[in-house]
XYZ file of C-alpha atoms in Angstrom:
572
model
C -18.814 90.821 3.834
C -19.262 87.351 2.780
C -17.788 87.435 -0.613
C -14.652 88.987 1.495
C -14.583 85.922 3.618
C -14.970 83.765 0.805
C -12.227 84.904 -1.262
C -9.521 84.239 1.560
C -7.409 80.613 1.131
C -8.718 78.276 3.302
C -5.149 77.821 5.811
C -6.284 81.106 6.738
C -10.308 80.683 7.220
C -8.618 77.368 9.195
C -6.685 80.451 11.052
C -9.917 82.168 11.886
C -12.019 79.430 13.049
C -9.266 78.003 15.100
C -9.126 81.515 17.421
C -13.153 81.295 17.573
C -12.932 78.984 19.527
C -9.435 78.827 21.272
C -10.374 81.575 23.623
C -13.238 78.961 24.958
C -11.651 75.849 25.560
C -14.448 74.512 27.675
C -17.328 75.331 25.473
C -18.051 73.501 22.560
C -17.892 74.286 18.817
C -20.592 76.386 18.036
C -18.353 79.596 16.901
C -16.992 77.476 13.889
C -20.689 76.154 13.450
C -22.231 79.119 13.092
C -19.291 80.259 10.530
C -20.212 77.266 8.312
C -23.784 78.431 8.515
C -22.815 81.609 6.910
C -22.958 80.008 3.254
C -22.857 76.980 1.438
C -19.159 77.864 0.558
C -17.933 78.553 3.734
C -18.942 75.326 4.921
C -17.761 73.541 1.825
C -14.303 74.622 2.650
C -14.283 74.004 6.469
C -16.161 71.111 7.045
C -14.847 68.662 9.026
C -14.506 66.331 5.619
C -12.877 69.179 3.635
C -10.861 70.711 6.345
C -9.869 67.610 9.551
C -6.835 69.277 10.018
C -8.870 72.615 11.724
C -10.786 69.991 14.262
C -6.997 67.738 14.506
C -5.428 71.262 15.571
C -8.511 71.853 17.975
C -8.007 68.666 19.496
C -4.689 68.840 20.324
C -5.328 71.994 22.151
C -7.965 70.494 23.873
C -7.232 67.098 24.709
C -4.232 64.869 26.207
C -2.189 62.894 23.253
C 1.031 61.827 25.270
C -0.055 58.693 26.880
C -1.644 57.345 23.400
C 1.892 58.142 21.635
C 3.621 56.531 24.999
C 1.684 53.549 25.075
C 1.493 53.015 21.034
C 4.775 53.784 20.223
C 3.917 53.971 16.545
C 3.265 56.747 14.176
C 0.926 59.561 15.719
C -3.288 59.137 14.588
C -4.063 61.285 11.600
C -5.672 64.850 11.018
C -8.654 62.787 10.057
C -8.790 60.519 13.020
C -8.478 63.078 15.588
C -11.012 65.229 14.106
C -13.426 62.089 14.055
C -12.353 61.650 17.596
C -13.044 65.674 18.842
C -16.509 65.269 17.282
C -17.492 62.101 19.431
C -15.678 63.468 22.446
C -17.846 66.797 21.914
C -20.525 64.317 21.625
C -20.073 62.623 24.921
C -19.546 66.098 26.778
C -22.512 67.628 25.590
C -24.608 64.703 27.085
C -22.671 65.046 30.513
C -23.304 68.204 30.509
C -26.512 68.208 30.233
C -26.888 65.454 32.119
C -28.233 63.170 29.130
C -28.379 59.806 30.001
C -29.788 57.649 27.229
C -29.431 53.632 27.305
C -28.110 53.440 24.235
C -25.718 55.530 24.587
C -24.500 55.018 28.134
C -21.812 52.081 27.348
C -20.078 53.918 24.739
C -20.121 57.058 26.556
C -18.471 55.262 29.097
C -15.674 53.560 26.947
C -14.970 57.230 25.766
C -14.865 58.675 29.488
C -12.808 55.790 31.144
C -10.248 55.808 28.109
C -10.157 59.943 28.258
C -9.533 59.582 32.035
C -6.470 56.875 31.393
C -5.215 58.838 28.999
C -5.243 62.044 31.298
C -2.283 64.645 31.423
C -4.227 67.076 33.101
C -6.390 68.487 30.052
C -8.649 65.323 29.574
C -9.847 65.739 33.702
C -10.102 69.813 33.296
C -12.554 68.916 30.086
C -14.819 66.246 32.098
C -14.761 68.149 35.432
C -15.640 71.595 33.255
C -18.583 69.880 32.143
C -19.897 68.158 35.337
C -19.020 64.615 35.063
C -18.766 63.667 38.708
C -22.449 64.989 38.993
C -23.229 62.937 35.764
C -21.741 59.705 37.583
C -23.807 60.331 40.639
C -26.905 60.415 38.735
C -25.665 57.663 36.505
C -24.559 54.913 38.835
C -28.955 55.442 40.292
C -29.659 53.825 37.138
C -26.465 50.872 37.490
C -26.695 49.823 41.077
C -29.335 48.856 43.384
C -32.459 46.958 42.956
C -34.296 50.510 41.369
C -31.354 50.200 38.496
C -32.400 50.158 35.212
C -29.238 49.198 33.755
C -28.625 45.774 34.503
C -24.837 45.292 32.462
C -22.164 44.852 35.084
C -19.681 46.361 32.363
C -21.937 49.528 32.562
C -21.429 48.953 36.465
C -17.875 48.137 36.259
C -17.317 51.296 34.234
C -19.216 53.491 36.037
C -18.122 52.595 39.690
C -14.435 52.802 37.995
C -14.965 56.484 36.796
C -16.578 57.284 40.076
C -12.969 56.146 41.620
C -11.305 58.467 39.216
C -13.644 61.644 39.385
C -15.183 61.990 42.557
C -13.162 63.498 45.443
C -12.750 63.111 49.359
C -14.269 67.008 49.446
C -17.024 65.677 47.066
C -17.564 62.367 48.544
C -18.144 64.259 52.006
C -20.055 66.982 51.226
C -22.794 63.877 49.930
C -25.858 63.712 52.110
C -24.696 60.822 54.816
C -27.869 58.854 53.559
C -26.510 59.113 50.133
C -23.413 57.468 51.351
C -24.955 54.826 53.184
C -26.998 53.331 49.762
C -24.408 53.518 47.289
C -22.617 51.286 50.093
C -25.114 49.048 50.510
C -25.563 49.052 46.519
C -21.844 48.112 46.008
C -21.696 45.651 48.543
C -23.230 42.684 46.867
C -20.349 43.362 44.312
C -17.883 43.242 47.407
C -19.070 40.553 49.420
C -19.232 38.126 46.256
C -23.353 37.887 46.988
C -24.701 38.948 43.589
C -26.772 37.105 42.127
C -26.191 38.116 38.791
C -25.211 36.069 35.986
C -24.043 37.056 32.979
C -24.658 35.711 29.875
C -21.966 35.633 27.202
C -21.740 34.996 23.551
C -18.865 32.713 23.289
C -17.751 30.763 20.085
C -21.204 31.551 18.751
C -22.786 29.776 21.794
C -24.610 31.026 24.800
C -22.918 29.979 28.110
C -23.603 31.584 31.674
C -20.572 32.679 33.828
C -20.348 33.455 37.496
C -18.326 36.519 37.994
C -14.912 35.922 39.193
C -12.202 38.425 41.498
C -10.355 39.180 38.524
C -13.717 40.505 36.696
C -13.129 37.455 34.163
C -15.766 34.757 33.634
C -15.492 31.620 35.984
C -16.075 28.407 33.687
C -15.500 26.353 36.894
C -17.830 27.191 40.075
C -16.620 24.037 41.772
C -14.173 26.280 42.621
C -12.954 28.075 46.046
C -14.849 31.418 46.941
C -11.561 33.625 46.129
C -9.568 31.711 43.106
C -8.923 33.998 40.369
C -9.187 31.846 36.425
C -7.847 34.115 33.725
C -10.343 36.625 31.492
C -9.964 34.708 28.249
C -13.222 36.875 27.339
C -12.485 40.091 24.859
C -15.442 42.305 25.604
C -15.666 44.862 22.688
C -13.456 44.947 19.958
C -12.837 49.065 19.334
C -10.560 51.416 17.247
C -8.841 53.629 19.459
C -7.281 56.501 17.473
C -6.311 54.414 14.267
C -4.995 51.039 16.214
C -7.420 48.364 17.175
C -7.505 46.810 20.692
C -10.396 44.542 22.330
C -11.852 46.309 25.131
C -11.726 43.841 28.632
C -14.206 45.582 31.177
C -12.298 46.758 34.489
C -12.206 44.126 37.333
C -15.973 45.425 38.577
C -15.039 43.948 42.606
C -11.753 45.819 42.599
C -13.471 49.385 41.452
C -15.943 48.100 44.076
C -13.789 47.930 47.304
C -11.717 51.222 46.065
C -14.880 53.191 46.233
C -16.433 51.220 49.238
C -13.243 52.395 51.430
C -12.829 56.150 49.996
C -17.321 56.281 50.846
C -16.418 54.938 54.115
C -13.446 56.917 55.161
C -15.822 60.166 54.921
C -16.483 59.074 58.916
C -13.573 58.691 61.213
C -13.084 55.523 62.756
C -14.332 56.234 66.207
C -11.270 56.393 68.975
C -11.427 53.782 71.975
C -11.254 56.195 74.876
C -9.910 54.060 77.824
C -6.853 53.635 75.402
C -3.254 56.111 76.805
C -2.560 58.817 75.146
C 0.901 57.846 73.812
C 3.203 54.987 73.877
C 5.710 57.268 76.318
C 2.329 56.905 78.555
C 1.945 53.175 77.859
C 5.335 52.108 78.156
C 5.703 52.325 82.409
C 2.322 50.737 82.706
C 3.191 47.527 80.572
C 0.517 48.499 78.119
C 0.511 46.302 74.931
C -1.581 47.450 71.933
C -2.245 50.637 70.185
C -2.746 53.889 72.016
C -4.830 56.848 71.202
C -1.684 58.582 69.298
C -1.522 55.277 67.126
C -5.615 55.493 66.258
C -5.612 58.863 64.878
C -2.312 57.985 62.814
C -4.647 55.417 61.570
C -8.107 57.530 61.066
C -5.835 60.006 59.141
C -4.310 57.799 56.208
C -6.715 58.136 53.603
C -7.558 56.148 49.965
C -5.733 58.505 47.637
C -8.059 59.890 44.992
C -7.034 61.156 41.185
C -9.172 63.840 41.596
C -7.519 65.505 44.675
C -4.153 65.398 43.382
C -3.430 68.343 40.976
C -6.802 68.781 39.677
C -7.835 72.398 40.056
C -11.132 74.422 39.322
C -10.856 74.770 35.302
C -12.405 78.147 35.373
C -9.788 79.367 37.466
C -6.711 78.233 35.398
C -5.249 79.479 32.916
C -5.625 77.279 30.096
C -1.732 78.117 28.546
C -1.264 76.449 32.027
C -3.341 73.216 31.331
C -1.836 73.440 27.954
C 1.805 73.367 29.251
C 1.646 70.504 31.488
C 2.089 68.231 28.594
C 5.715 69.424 29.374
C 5.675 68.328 33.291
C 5.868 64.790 34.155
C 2.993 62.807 33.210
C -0.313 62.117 35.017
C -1.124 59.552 32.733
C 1.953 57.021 33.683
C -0.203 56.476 36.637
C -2.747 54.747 34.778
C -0.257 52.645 32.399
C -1.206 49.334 34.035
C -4.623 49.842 34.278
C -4.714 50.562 30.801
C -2.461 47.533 29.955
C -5.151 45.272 31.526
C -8.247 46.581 29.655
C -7.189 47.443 26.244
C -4.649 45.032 24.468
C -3.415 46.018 20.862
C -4.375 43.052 18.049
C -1.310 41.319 16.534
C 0.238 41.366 20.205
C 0.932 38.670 22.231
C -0.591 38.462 25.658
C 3.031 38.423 27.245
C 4.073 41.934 26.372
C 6.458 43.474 27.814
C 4.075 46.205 28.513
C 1.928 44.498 31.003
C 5.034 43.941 33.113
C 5.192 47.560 34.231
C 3.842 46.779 37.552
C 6.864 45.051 38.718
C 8.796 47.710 41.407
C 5.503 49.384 42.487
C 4.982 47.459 45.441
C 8.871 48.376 47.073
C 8.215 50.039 49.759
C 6.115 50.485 53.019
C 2.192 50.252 52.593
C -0.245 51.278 55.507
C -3.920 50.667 55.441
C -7.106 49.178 56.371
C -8.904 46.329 56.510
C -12.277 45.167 56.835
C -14.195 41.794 57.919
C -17.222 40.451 55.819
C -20.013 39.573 58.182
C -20.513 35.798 56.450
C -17.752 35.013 58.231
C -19.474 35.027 61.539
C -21.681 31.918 62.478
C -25.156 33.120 62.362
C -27.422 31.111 64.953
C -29.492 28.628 63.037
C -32.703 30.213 64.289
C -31.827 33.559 63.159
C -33.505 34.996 60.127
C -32.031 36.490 57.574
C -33.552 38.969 54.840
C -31.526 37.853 51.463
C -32.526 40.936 50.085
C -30.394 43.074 52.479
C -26.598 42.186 52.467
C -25.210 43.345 56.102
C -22.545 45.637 56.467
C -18.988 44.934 57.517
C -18.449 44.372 61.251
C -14.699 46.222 61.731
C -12.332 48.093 60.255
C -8.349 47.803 61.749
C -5.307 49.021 60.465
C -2.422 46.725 58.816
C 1.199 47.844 57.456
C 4.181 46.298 55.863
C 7.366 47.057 54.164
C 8.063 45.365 50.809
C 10.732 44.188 48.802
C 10.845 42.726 45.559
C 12.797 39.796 44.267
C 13.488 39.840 41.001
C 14.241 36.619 38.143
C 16.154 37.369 35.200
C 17.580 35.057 32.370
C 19.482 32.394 32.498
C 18.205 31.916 35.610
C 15.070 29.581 35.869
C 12.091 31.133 37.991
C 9.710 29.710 40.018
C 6.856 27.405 38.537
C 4.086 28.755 37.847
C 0.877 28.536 38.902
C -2.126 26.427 36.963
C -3.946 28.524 34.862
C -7.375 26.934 36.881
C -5.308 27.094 40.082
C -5.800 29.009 43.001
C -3.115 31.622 42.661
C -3.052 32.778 46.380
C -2.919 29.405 47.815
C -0.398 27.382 45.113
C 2.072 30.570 45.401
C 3.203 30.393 48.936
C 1.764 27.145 50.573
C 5.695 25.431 50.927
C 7.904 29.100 49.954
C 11.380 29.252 51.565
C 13.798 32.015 51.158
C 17.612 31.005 51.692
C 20.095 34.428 51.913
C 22.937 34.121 49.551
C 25.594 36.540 49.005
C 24.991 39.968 47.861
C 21.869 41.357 46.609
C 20.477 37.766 45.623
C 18.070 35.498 47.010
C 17.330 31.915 46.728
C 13.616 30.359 46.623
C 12.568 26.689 46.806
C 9.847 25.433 45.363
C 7.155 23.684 47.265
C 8.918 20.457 46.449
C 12.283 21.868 48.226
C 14.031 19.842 45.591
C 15.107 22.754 43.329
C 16.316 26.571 43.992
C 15.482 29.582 41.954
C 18.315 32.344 42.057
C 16.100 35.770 42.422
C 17.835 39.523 42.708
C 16.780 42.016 45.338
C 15.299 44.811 43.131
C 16.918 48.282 44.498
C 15.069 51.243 42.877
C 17.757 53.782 43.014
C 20.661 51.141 41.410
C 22.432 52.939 38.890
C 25.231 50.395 38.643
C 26.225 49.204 34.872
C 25.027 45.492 35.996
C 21.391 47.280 36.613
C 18.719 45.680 34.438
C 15.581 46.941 33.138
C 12.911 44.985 35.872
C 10.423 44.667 32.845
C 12.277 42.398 31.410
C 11.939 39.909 34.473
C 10.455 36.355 34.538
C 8.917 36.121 37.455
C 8.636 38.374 41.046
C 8.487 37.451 44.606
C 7.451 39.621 46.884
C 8.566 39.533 50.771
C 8.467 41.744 53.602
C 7.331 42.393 57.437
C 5.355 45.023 59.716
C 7.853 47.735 60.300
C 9.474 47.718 63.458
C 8.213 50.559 65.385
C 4.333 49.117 64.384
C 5.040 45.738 65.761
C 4.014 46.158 69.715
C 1.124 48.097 68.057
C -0.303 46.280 65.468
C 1.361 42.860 65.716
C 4.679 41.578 64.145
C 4.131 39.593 60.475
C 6.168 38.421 57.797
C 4.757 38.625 54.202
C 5.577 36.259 50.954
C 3.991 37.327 47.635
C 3.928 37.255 43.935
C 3.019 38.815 40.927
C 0.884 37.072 38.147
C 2.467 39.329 35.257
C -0.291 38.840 32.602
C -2.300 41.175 34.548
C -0.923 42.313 37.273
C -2.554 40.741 40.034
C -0.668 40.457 43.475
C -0.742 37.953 46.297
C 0.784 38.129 49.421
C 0.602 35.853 52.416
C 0.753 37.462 55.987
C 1.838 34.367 58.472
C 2.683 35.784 62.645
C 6.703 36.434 62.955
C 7.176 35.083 66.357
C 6.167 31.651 67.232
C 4.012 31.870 69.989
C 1.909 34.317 67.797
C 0.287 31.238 65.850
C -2.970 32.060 66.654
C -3.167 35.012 64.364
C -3.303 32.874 61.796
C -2.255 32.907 58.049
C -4.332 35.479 55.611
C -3.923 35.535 51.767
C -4.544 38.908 50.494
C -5.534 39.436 46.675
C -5.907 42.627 44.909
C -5.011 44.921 41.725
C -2.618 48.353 42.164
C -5.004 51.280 41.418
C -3.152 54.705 40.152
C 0.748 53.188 41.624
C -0.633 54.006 45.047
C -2.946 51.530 46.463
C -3.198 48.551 46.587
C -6.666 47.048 47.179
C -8.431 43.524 47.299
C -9.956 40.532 49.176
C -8.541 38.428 52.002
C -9.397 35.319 53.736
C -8.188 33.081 56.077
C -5.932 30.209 55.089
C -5.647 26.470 56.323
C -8.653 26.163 58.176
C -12.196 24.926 57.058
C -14.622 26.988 55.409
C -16.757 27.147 58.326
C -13.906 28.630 60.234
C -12.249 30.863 57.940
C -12.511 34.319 57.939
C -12.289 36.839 54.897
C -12.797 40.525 53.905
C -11.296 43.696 51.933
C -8.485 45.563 52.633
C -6.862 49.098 51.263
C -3.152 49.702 51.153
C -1.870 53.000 50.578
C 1.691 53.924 49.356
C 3.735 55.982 52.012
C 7.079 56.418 50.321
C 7.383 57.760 47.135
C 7.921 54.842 44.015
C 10.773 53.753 42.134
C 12.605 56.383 40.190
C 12.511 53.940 36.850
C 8.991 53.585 37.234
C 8.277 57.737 35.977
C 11.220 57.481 33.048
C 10.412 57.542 29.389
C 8.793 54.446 28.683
C-alpha cells in the first residue's frame, strides 16, 4: 500500500491529510502525524517545511484571520507563517488541555491566548473553550495571585486576570464554590485598592530602575504624585512577531482587568433588598417618599457586568463546525476587542497617534447604568484600632449610578481644547474650570479653564447620514457631557457629567458634580476607567476638592443599555 501512497503528487497527499483531520476540528494533529510516520518519504513530502501550505489550509479552517487582516490592512501572513503559527497554537492547546502549567512557558502561553481571544470571530473561543481553558485559568491564576503564588510577574497577573474576564462566564463564575469566590476577591483586591506592595523592576535604557504601578498599568516615574493620576506607559514590554508584522507587546492595564472581574465575582450574590422600602414608586408617590423603592432595587440587582463568554458562545461539541466556520461571514466578534487591541500591541514604523487608536470615540453615546463601590481606606479608622496589613478589607457598599452621554466632537480647522500635561493629573486638569455655551445647531462651545478662549465642538449623532457627516476618527479632541436620566433622578439623585477622552489610549474621565444647587453636599467625583468589549465601562473614583483625609474613592462598573453607534460595526 505504501508504494501506492507514495506514487500520488503531493496536492493530492495535501488533499488526504487535510480530510484526516477536518472531520476533528477540536482534536489535534495526530492523523497527519501518524501519516508522516508511515515512511521516510511520506514525511519528506508533507512536512510542515516541505508542505506549509497543508498546515496554512488547516489553520484557516481552524482559526479566526479577519480581525488580523482588519487591523493590518496589509497583505495577508504567508503559507509559511500560518503553519508556524498552527504548530505553536497546537502547542499552547495541548498544555491547556492537559492542564500543563510550566513557568517557562506560562507568559508566552499567555501572549498566544490573550491575542487568540482579541482576535476572536467565534472559532478562536470554540478552540480554547473545546480544550478547557477557563478551567486552565482557574488553576492558573492559584499560582499568580495571593500570597501562596508562585508566579510573582504582574504581566503574568495582568494577563491572566484579563483572560479570566474574557473566558469565564456568569453560569461558571456561580457555579464556583462561594469560598472560591471570596479568595480570588480578596487576592485581586490589593490590585484594586492600589495596596500592593509590589514593585517592579524594569530594564530601562540598559539601567535598572523600580516603578510603582500606576491606573493606566504604565510605570509611575513620579510617586510624589496623587493616589489616582494616570502618567503615560512609555514602557514597550515584549517586542513580538505577530503573523509576519512586528508590534511591541504593552501588558493590559492589570487594575482595570482587576475591577472587571472583582464586579462580575461579586455580582454572583444579589445585592440584598432593604425591606421597609414601598413596593413601587405608584406606592411611594402619595406618601411623599423620596428615594428608591423595592421595584427600583431589583432593576438594580438585575443589570449585570456583560461577559464575552455568555454572548454567542455555545458548547463546541454541539455545533456544527460548517456553522463556526461560516460566521466569518456574520458581523464580527472581534470589532469588540479593536481598542483593546490598539492599546497593547502597536505596529513598529507607526506613530503613536494613529488613527487606529481613535476608535473609541462614539462608544460612550448613550445611557450607561451601573454600580459602584466604596474602598474602606476611605473611612477614618480610630487611632487605637489595629489593623492586620496582611489582610486588605473588603469594600463597605455597593449603590447604583446612571447617566446618559453625549459626545462633542473637534474637527479641523477648528482648534480643540488644550491638552492635558503629559505628568498631569488627567481627571482633575480636564474639568476643574469647563463651561459649555449652546450655539446654534448641532455645535457646542467650550472654554478653557482660563475662560479667555472658546473651542467650537460638534454634537456627534450616530445615525447622521447627512453629506456634511464626518468620519469621528478623524477628530482632535472629545468632550464628553451628560446627566442622570430623568425618570432616575428622584431615585438615585440628579447629576450632570463633563468628560474627556485621552485618545492615545483611550482612557475616559468624567466628572459627576449635583444638578440642583441645594444638592452641594453630594459632592464632586472624578471617575477614571478603560471601555472593556464596547460595553462597559469600568474604573476608579474619588472624591474631588476636599483634603485627602476627607475624600472618598472606590470602583465603579458601567454597563451599556442602548445599543452603539451604527459607524462603530462598519468596515474598518
Amino acid at each position: 500500500m505504501l508504494p501506492h501512497l507514495e506514487s500520488i503528487p503531493v496536492d493530492v497527499l495535501s488533499q488526504i491529510a487535510f480530510f484526516t483531520v477536518a472531520s476533528a476540528p477540536f482534536t489535534g494533529l495526530g492523523a497527519v502525524l501518524q501519516l508522516l510516520l508511515c515512511s521516510r518519504n511520506l514525511h519528506d513530502a508533507l512536512s510542515l517545511k516541505s508542505c506549509p501550505q497543508l498546515y496554512a489550509r488547516v489553520f484557516r479552517s481552524r482559526f479566526d484571520l479577519v480581525a488580523h487582516l482588519r487591523r493590518s490592512k496589509l497583505a495577508p501572513p504567508t503559507t509559511t507563517n500560518l503553519a508556524l503559527e498552527l504548530q505553536r497554537r497546537c502547542a499552547v492547546l495541548r498544555r491547556i488541555r492537559h492542564r500543563h502549567v510550566a513557568d517557562h512557558s506560562i507568559l508566552p502561553d499567555l501572549w498566544t491566548i490573550y491575542l487568540m481571544l482579541l482576535e476572536s470571530d467565534g472559532m478562536n473561543e470554540s478552540q480554547l473553550h473545546s480544550a478547557g481553558i477557563a478551567q486552565y485559568i482557574r488553576t492558573l491564576l492559584k499560582r499568580c495571585l495571593g500570597q501562596q503564588g508562585v508566579l510573582r510577574d504582574d504581566t503574568a497577573r495582568a494577563l491572566a486576570i484579563s483572560v479570566a474576564c474574557l473566558v469565564w462566564s456568569h453560569k461558571f463564575i456561580t457555579d464556583m464554590p462561594s469560598e472560591e469566590r471570596s479568595q480570588t476577591l480578596s487576592e485581586l483586591r490589593p490590585f484594586v485598592t492600589g495596596s500592593s506592595n509590589n514593585v517592579l523592576s524594569l530594564d530601562v535604557n540598559n539601567g535598572m530602575r523600580r516603578y510603582p504601578l500606576s491606573f493606566d498599568g504604565s510605570y509611575n516615574r513620579t510617586p510624589e504624585m496623587m493616589p489616582g493620576a494616570c502618567v503615560e506607559n512609555n514602557y514597550r514590554a515584549l517586542l513580538s512577531s505577530i503573523y509576519t508584522r512586528e508590534y511591541t507587546l504593552t501588558a493590559p492595564s492589570l487594575l482595570s482587568a482587576s475591577i472587571f472581574l472583582t464586579f462580575a465575582l461579586k455580582e454572583a450574590i444579589a445585592l440584598q433588598v432593604p425591606k421597609h422600602l414601598p413596593q413601587t414608586q405608584v406606592v411611594a408617590r402619595p406618601t411623599e417618599h423620596d428615594g428608591p423603592t423595592i421595584e427600583d432595587f431589583f432593576a438594580i440587582t438585575r443589570r449585570r457586568t456583560p461577559l464575552v463568554a455568555d454572548s454567542g458562545h455555545q458548547n463546541p461539541s454541539r455545533e456544527p463546525f460548517a456553522d463556526r466556520a461560516g460566521r466569518k461571514m456574520r458581523a464580527s466578534r472581534s470589532l469588540a476587542h479593536d481598542e483593546e487591541f490598539y492599546r497593547v500591541a502597536h505596529r513598529l514604523g507607526l506613530p503613536d497617534d494613529t488613527w487606529e487608536l481613535r476608535s473609541c470615540i462614539g462608544l460612550l453615546s448613550g445611557t450607561w447604568e451601573g454600580t459602584y463601590m466604596t474602598s474602606p481606606t476611605s473611612f477614618c479608622r480610630c487611632p487605637s484600632q489595629k489593623s492586620d496589613l496582611t489582610v486588605s478589607p473588603d469594600f463597605v457598599s455597593r449603590h447604583p449610578v446612571q447617566c446618559r452621554l453625549e459626545e462633542h466632537l473637534c474637527f479641523t480647522p477648528c482648534v480643540p481644547l488644550p491638552s492635558v500635561p503629559r505628568n498631569g493629573d488627567f481627571g482633575e486638569s480636564a474639568f476643574e474650570h469647563l463651561f459649555m455655551n449652546d450655539c446654534e445647531g448641532t455645535a457646542n462651545e467650550f472654554s478653557d479653564a482660563t475662560g479667555t478662549s472658546k473651542h467650537r465642538y460638534e454634537l456627534l449623532r450616530p445615525t447622521d447620514t447627512s453629506e456634511n457627516y464626518r468620519d469621528p476618527r478623524h477628530a482632535l479632541d472629545v468632550v464628553i457631557t451628560g446627566e442622570t436620566p430623568r425618570r432616575l433622578e428622584a431615585t438615585w439623585g440628579a447629576f450632570i457629567f463633563f468628560g474627556r477622552i485621552r485618545l492615545s489610549d483611550g482612557l475616559v474621565t468624567l466628572t459627576r458634580k449635583p444638578k440642583y444647587s441645594g444638592d452641594e453636599g453630594r459632592g464632586t467625583w472624578i471617575f477614571e476607567g478603560y471601555i472593556h468589549n464596547r460595553r462597559s465601562f469600568v474604573g476608579r473614583w474619588r472624591s474631588f476638592g476636599v483634603s485627602e483625609r476627607e475624600s472618598l474613592r472606590g470602583i465603579f462598573s458601567l454597563t451599556k443599555v442602548d445599543d452603539p453607534p451604527s459607524h462603530l460595526y462598519s468596515s474598518l
